Short mmCIF file of C-alpha atoms in Angstrom, two decimals:
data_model
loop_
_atom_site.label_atom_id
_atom_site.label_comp_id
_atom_site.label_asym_id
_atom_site.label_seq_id
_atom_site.Cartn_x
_atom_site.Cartn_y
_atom_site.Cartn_z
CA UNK P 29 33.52 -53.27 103.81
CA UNK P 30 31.40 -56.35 104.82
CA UNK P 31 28.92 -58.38 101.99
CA UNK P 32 25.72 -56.41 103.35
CA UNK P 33 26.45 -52.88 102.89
CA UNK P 34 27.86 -53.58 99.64
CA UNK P 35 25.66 -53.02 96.38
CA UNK P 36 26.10 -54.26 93.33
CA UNK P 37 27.66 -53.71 90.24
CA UNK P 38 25.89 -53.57 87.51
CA UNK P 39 27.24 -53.04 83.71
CA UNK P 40 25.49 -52.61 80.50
CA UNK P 41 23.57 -54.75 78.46
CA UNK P 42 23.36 -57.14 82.15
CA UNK P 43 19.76 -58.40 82.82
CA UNK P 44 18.35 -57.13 85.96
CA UNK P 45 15.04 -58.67 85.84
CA UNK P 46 12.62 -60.76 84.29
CA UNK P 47 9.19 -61.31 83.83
CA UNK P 48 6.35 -58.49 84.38
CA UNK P 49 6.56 -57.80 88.14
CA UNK P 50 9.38 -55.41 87.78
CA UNK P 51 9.10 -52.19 86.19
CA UNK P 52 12.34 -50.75 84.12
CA UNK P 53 13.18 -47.54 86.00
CA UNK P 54 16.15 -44.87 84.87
CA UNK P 55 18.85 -46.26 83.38
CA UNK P 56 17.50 -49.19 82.54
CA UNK P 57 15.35 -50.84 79.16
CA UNK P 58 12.78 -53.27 78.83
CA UNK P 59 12.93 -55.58 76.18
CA UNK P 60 11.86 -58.56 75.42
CA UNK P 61 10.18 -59.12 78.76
CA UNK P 62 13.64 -58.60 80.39
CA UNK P 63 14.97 -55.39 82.02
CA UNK P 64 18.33 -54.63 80.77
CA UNK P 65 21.18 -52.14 82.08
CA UNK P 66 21.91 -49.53 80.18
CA UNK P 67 24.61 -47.82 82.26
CA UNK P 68 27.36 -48.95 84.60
CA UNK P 69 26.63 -48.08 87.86
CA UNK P 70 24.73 -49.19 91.33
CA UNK P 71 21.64 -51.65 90.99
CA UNK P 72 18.56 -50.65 93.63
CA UNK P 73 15.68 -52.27 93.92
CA UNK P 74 12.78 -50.67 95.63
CA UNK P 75 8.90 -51.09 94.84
CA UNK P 76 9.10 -53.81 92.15
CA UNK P 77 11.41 -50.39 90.59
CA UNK P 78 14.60 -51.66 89.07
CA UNK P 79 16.65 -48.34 88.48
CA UNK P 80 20.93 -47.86 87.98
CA UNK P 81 22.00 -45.13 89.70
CA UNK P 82 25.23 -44.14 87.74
CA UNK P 83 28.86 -44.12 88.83
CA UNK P 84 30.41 -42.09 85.79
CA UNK P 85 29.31 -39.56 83.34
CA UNK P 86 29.09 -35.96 82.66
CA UNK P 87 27.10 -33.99 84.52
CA UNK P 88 23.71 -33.45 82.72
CA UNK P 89 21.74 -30.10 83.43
CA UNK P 90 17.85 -30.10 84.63
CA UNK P 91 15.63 -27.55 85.43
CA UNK P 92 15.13 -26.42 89.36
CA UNK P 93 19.40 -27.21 89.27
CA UNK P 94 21.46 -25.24 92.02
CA UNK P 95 24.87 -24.94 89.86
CA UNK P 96 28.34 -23.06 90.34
CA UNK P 97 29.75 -21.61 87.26
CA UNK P 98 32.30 -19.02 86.48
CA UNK P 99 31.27 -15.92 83.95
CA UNK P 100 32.82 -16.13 80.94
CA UNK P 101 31.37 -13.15 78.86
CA UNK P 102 29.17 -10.37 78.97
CA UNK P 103 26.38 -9.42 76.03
CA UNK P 104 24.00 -6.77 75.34
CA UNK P 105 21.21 -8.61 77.54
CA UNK P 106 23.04 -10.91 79.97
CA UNK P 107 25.93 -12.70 81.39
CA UNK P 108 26.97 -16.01 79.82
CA UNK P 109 27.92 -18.49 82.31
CA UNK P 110 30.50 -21.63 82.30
CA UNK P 111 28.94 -23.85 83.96
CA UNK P 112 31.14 -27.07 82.94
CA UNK P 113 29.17 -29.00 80.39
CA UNK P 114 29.37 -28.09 76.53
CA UNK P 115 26.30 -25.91 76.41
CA UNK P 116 26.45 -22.54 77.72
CA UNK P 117 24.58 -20.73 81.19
CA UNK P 118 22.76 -17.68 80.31
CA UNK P 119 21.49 -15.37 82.87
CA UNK P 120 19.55 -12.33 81.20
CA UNK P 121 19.64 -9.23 82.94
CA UNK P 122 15.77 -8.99 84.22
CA UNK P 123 17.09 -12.26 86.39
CA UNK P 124 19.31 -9.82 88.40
CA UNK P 125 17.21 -9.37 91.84
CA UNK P 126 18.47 -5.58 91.97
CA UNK P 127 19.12 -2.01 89.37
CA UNK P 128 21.63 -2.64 86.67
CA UNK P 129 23.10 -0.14 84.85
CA UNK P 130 23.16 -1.49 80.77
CA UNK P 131 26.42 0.45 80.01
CA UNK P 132 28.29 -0.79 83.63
CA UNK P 133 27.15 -4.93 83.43
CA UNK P 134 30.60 -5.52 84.77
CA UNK P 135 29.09 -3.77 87.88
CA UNK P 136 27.12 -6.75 89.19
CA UNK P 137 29.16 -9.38 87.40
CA UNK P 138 32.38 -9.20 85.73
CA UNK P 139 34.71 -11.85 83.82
CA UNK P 140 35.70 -14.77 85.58
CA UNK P 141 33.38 -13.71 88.96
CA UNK P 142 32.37 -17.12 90.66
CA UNK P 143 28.12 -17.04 90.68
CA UNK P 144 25.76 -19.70 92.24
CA UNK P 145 22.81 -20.02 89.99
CA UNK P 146 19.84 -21.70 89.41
CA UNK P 147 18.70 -23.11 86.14
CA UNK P 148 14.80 -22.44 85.55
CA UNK P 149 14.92 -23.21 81.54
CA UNK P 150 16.53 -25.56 78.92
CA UNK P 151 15.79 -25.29 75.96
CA UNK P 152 17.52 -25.38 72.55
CA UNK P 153 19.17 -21.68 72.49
CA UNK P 154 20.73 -22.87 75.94
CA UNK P 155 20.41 -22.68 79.41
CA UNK P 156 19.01 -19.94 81.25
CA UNK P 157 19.57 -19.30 84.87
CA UNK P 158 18.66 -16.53 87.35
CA UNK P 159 20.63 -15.53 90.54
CA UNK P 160 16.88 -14.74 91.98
CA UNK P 161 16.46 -16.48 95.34
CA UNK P 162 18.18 -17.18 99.01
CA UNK P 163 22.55 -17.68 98.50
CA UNK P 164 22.23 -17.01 94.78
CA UNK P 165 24.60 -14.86 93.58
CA UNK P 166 28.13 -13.69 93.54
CA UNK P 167 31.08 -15.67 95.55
CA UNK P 168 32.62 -12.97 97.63
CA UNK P 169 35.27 -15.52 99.03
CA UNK P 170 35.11 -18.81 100.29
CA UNK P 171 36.76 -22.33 99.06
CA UNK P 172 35.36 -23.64 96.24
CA UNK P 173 36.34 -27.72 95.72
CA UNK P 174 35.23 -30.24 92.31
CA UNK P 175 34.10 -33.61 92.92
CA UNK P 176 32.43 -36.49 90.53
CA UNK P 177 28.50 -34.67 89.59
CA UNK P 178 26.94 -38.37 90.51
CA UNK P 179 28.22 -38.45 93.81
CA UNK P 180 26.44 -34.88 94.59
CA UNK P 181 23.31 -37.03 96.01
CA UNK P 182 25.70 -38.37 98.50
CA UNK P 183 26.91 -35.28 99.91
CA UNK P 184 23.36 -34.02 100.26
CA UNK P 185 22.21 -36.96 101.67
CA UNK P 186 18.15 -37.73 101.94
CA UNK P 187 16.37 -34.30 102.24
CA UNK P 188 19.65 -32.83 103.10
CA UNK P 189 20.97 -34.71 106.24
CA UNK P 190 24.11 -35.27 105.26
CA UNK P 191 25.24 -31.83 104.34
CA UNK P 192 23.09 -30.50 107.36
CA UNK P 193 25.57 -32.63 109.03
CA UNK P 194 28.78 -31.52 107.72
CA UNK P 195 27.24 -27.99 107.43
CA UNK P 196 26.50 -28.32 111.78
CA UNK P 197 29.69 -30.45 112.71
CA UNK P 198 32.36 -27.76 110.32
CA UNK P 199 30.88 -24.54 111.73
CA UNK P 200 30.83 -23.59 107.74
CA UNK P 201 28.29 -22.23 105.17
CA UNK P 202 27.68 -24.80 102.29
CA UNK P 203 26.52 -24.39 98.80
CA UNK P 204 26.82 -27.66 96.85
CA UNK P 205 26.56 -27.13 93.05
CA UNK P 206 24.93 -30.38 90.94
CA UNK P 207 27.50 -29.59 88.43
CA UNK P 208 29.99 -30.95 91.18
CA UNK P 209 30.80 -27.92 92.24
CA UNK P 210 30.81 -26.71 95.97
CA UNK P 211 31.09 -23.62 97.90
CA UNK P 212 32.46 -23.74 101.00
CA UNK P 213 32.31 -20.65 103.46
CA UNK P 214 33.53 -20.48 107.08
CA UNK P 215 34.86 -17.69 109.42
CA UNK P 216 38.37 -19.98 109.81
CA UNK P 217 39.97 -21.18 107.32
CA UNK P 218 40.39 -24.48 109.59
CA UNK P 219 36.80 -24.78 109.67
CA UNK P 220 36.68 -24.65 105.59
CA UNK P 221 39.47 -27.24 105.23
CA UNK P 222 37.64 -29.84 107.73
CA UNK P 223 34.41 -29.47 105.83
CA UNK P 224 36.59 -30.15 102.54
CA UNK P 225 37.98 -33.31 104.01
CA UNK P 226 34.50 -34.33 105.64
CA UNK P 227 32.69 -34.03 101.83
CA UNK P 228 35.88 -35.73 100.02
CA UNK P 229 35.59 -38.70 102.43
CA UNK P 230 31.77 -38.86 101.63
CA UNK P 231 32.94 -38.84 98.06
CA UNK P 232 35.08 -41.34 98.64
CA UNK P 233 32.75 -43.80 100.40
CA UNK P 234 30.12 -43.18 98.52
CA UNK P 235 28.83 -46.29 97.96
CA UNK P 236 28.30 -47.70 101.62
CA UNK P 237 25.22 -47.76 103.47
CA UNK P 238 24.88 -45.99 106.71
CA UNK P 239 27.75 -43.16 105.56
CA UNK P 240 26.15 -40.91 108.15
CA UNK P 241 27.27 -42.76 111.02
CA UNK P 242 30.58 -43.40 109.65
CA UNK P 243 30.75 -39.43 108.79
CA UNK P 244 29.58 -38.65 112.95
CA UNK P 245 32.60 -40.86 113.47
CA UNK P 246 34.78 -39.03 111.09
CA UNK P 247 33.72 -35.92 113.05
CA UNK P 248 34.29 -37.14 116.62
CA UNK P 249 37.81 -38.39 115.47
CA UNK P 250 38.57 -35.29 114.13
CA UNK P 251 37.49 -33.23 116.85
CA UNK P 252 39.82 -35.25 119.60
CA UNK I 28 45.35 -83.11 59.69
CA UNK I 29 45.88 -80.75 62.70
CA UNK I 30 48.42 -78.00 62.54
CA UNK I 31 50.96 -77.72 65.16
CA UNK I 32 51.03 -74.40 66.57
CA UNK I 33 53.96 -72.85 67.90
CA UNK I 34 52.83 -72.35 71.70
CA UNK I 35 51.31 -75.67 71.84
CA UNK I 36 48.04 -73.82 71.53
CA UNK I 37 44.68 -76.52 70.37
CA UNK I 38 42.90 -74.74 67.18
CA UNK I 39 40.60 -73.18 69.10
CA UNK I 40 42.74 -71.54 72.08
CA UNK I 41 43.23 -68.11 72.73
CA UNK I 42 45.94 -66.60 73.79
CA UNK I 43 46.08 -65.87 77.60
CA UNK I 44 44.18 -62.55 77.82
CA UNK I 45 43.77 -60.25 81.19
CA UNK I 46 41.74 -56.94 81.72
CA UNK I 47 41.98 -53.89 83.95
CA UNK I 48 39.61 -51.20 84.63
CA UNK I 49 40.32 -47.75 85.71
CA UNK I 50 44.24 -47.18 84.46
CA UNK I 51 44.10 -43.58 83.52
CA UNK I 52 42.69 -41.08 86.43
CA UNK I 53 42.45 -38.37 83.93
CA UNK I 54 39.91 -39.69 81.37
CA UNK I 55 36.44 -39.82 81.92
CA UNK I 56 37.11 -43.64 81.70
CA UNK I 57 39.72 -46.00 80.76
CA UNK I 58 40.62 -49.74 80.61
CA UNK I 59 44.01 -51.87 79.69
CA UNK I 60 43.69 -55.24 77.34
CA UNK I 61 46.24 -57.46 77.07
CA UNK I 62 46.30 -60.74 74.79
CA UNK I 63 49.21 -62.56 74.93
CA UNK I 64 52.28 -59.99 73.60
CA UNK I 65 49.66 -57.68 72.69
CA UNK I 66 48.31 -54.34 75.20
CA UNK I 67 46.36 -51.64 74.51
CA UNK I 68 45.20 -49.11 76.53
CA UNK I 69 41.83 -47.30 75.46
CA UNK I 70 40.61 -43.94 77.09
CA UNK I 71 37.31 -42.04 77.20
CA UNK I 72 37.23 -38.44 77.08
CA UNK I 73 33.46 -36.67 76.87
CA UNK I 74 30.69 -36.26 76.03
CA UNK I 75 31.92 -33.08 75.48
CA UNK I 76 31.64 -29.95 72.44
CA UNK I 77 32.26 -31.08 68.90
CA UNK I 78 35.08 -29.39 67.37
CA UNK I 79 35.58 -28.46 64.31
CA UNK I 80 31.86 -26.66 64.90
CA UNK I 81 30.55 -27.95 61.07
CA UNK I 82 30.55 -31.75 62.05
CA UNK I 83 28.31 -31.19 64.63
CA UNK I 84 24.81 -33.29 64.29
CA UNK I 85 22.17 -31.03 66.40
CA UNK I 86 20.14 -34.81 66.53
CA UNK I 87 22.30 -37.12 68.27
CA UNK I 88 26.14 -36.74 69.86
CA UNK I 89 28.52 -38.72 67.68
CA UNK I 90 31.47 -41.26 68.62
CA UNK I 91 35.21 -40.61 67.31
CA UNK I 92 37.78 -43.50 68.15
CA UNK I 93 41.32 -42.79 67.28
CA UNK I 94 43.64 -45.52 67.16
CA UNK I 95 47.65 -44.96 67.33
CA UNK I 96 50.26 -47.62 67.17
CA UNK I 97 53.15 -46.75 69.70
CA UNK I 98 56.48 -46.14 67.60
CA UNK I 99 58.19 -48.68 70.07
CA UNK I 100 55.19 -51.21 70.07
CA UNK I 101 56.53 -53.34 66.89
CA UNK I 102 59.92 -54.53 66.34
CA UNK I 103 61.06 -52.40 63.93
CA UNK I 104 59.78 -49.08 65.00
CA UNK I 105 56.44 -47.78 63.52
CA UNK I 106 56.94 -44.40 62.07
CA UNK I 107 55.06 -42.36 64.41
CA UNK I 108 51.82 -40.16 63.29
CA UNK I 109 48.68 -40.78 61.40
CA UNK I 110 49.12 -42.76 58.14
CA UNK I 111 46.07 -45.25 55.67
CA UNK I 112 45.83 -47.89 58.15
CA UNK I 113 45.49 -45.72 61.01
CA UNK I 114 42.45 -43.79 59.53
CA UNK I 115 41.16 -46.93 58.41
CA UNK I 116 41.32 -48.55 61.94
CA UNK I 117 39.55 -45.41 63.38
CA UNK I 118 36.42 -45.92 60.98
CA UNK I 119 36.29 -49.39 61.77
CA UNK I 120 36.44 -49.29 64.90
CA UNK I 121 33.83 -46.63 65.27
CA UNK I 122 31.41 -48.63 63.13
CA UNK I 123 32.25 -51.92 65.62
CA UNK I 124 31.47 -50.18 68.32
CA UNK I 125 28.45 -47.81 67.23
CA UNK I 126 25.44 -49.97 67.51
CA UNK I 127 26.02 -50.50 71.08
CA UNK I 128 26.34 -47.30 72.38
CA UNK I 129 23.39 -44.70 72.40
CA UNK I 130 24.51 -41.03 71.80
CA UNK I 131 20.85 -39.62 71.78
CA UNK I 132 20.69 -37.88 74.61
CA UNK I 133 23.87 -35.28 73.65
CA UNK I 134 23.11 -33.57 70.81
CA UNK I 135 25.94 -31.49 68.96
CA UNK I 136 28.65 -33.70 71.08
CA UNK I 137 31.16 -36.14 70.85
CA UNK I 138 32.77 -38.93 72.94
CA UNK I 139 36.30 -39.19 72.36
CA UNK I 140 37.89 -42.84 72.15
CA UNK I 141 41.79 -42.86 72.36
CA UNK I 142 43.05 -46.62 71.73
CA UNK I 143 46.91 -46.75 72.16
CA UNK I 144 48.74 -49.93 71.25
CA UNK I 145 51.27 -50.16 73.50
CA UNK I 146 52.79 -53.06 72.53
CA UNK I 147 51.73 -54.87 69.36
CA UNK I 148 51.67 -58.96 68.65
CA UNK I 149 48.63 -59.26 65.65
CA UNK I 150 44.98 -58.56 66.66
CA UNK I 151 45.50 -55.53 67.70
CA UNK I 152 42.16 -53.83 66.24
CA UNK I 153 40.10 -56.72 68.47
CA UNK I 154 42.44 -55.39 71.60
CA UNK I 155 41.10 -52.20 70.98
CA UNK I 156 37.59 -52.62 70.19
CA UNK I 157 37.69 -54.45 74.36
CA UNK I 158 39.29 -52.40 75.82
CA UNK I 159 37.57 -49.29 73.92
CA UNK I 160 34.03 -51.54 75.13
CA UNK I 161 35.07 -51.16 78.70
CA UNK I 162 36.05 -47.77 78.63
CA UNK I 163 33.17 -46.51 77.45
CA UNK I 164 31.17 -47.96 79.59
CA UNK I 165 33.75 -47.21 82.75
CA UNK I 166 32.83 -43.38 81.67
CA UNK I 167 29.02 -44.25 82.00
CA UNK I 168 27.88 -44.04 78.48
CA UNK I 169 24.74 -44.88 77.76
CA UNK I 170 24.90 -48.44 76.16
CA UNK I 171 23.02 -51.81 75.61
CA UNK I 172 25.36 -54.29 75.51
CA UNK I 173 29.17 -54.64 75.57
CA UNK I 174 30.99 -55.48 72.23
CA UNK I 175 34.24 -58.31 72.79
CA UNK I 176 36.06 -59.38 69.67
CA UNK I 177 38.38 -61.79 68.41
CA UNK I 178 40.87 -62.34 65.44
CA UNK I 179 39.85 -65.61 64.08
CA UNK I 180 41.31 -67.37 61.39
CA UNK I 181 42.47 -70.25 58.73
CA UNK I 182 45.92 -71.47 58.54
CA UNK I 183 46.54 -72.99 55.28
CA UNK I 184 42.65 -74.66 55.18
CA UNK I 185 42.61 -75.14 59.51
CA UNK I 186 40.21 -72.53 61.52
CA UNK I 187 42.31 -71.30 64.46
CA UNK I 188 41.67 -68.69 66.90
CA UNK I 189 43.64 -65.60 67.99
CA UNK I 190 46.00 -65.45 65.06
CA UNK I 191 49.45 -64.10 66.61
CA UNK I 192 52.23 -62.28 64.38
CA UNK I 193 54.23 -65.27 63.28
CA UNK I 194 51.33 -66.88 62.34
CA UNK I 195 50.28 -64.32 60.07
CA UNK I 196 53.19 -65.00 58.27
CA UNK I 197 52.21 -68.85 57.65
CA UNK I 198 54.28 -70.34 54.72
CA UNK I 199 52.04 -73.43 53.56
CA UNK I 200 49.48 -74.09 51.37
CA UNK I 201 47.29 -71.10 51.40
CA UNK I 202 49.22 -69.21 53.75
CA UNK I 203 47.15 -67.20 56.67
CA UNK I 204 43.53 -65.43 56.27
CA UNK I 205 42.55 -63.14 59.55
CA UNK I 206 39.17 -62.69 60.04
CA UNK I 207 38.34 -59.96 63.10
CA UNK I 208 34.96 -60.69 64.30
CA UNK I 209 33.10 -58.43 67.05
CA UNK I 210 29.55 -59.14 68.90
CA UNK I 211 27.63 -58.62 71.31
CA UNK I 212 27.44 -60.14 74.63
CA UNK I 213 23.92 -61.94 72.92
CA UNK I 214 25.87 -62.93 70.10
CA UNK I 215 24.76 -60.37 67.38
CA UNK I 216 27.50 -59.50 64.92
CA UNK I 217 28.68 -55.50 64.79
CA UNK I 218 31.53 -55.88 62.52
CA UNK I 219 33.38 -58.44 60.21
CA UNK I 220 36.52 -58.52 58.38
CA UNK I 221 37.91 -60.70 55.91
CA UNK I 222 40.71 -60.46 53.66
CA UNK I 223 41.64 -63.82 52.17
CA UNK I 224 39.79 -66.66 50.86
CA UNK I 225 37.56 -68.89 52.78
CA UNK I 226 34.42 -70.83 51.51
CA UNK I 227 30.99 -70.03 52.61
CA UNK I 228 31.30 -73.50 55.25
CA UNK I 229 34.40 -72.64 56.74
CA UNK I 230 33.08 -68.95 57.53
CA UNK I 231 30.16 -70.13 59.09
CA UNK I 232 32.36 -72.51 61.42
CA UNK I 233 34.30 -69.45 62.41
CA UNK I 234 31.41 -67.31 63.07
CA UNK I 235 30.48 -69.91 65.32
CA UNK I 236 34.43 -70.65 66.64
CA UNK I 237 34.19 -66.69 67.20
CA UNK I 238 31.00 -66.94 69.64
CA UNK I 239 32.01 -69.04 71.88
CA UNK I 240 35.48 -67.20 72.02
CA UNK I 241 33.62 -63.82 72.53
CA UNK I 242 32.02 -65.28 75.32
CA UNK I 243 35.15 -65.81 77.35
CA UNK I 244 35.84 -62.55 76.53
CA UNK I 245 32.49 -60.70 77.64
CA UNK I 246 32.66 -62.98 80.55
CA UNK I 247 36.78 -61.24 81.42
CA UNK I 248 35.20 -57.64 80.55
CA UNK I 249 32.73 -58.27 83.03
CA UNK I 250 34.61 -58.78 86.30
CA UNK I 251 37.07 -55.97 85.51
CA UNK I 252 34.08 -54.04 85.26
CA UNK I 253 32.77 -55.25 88.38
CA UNK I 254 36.19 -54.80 90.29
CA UNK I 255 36.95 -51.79 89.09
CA UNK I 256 35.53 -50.38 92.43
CA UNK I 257 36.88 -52.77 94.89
CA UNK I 258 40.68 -51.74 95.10
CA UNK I 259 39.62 -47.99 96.06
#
């Protein structure tokens, strides 16, 4: 890796700025007219916007979320969902898109069934989701791989280019989860295992600039 | 009248001390101290559910350090387990460490900190409160500043730094008095020990001994931090 595609480091409690010209941006605290860390992580700059884009940490759920649980229990109402982090998913049965049968829940989705979700409330009972909406659902097959939750950006890529890319180059279907979870679906299993070790080196270099070139490189080496 | 310490160190000389970042894949995050014969490894586990379910606080997540002395870290072996000064060590080095880190945003949770002395030559509490200080923030806890800490001292009536164990065993005059200090990279104080006698002078001389100490420190916590990334 050369000096200029290398960002830095920054930890907590380190001052990123000073003065008024910079405003403190996530991950970050203003005090005392200086803008402190407050996570370890990646420094950018953009705007006069100081912000730390994290390196470590749990995965923390938001609203509008694509995530990839497994079902660990069915109630009276709904299907509760583990979706990795200490609360619990919840998707209530009027967030089915089709006719289910009260007495026969384990007809749409039974114990330990794989379901891509998406979270549209958070609130203090827990987290509701609703398999409403294009590839939501059950996983009928398919690989499913864990990496790190903050390097999810990184697979996706700006608006989506870089798992267009993978998703174009591997022939394969891809769901990525922002719980770190992704679905991987192809009609070989070759095609599923490249796309696997496409996204795990984009894990792994996740913190150089210009990764898509390097990953159209990773694909024309893989392809001779 | 100096006292002649038994590694040639001056008064105010620590011990050689070296930091890694990163040394167990599993946890969340992890980091290695070492201070002369002394190593400890800490590791971060969470934020994750609080068990048992009635200690949960539904305002802010809570932090739970737990601090074991390896049976083969001393030289005549520890008897393994939780015992007083274990417990003790935990609280203390909970409170040490609270003020820095900010738990806010996960309610009804809890951050594990395991601190493991692996091998043990005095100050082993201020081992653990670094390395614990890097590991948390290795596992990308919120935080606003990084705690370093040091065992300061007084031999007989001398301040010295970095009391080791034969030290603490100092015959003369008034024998040895450790006094653990921890702060923050800005030089606030988050916790203070002292068991001994010292007058009000000679503590304010090691508070200030102690900062400049802990700044060496911080300044060793920092670029294991910051290299943590560059060997992968």
């Amino acid at each position: 890796m050369t000096e200029e595609n290398k960002r830095q480091i920054v930890i907590p409690g380190e001052v990123l700025a000073e003065g008024d010209e910079s405003l403190p941006g996530e991950g970050t605290e203003k005090k005392d007219g200086k803008i402190t860390a407050l996570r370890f992580g990646l420094l950018e700059e953009r705007n006069n916007l100081v912000k730390v884009i994290p390196l470590a940490g749990v995965y923390q759920p938001r609203v509008k979320n694509i995530v990839i649980g497994t079902v660990s229990m069915l109630t009276g109402n709904g299907w509760v969902i583990d979706i990795g982090v200490s609360d619990n998913g919840f998707i209530p049965l009027s967030e089915v898109p089709r006719y289910v049968n009260k007495n026969a829940l384990e007809e749409v989705l039974d114990i330990g069934d794989t379901v891509v979700g998406e979270i549209f409330s958070i609130n203090k009972r827990g987290i509701d989701m609703t398999i409403k909406g294009r590839g939501l659902g059950r996983v009928d097959g398919g690989l499913i791989i864990e990496v790190n939750p903050n390097k999810v950006p990184r697979v996706i890529g700006k608006e989506g280019s870089m798992i267009k890319l993978i998703k174009d180059n591997a022939n394969c279907n891809i769901s990525v989860g922002q719980n770190g979870k992704i679905l991987i679906n192809g009609d070989k299993t070759e095609d599923e295992l490249l796309a696997r070790k496409a996204i795990l080196f984009v894990v792994e270099k996740s913190f150089m600039s210009g990764l898509t070139d390097e990953v159209e490189k990773f694909f024309a080496e893989e392809k001779n | 009248m100096t006292i002649k310490r038994k590694d040639n160190r001056k008064a105010d000389e620590m011990r050689p001390f070296t930091a890694k970042v990163g040394v167990i894949p599993n946890a969340q995050g992890s980091a290695m101290w070492q201070q002369g014969g002394t190593i400890v490894i800490a590791a971060v586990y969470g934020p994750k559910e609080m068990h048992p379910r009635n200690q949960r606080n539904p305002k802010t997540g809570q932090l739970r350090c737990n601090y074991t002395l390896g049976s083969f870290s001393v030289e005549e072996r520890a008897r393994p387990g939780r015992n007083r000064r274990a417990m003790e060590l935990d609280k203390i080095i909970e409170w040490a460490l609270n003020p820095v880190v900010d738990l806010s945003e996960f309610p009804n949770q809890v951050v594990d900190v395991h601190i493991h002395i692996v091998q043990a030559d005095a100050g082993t509490r201020c081992a653990g409160i670094n390395a614990a200080a890097m590991a948390l923030a290795h596992a990308g806890i919120p935080m606003n500043d990084i705690v370093s800490s040091v065992a300061a001292g007084k031999l007989d009536t001398e301040l010295v730094l970095d009391i080791d164990k034969d030290e603490e065993h100092y015959p003369d005059g008034e024998g040895s008095t450790d006094i653990p200090i921890t702060m923050t990279s800005s030089g606030k104080i988050t916790h203070i020990q002292l068991d001994g006698k010292i007058s009000a002078e000679q503590l304010k001389e090691v508070v200030l001994m102690a900062k400049k100490a802990n700044k060496q420190i911080y300044e060793v916590q920092k670029k294991a931090l910051k290299d943590c990334l560059e060997n992968k």
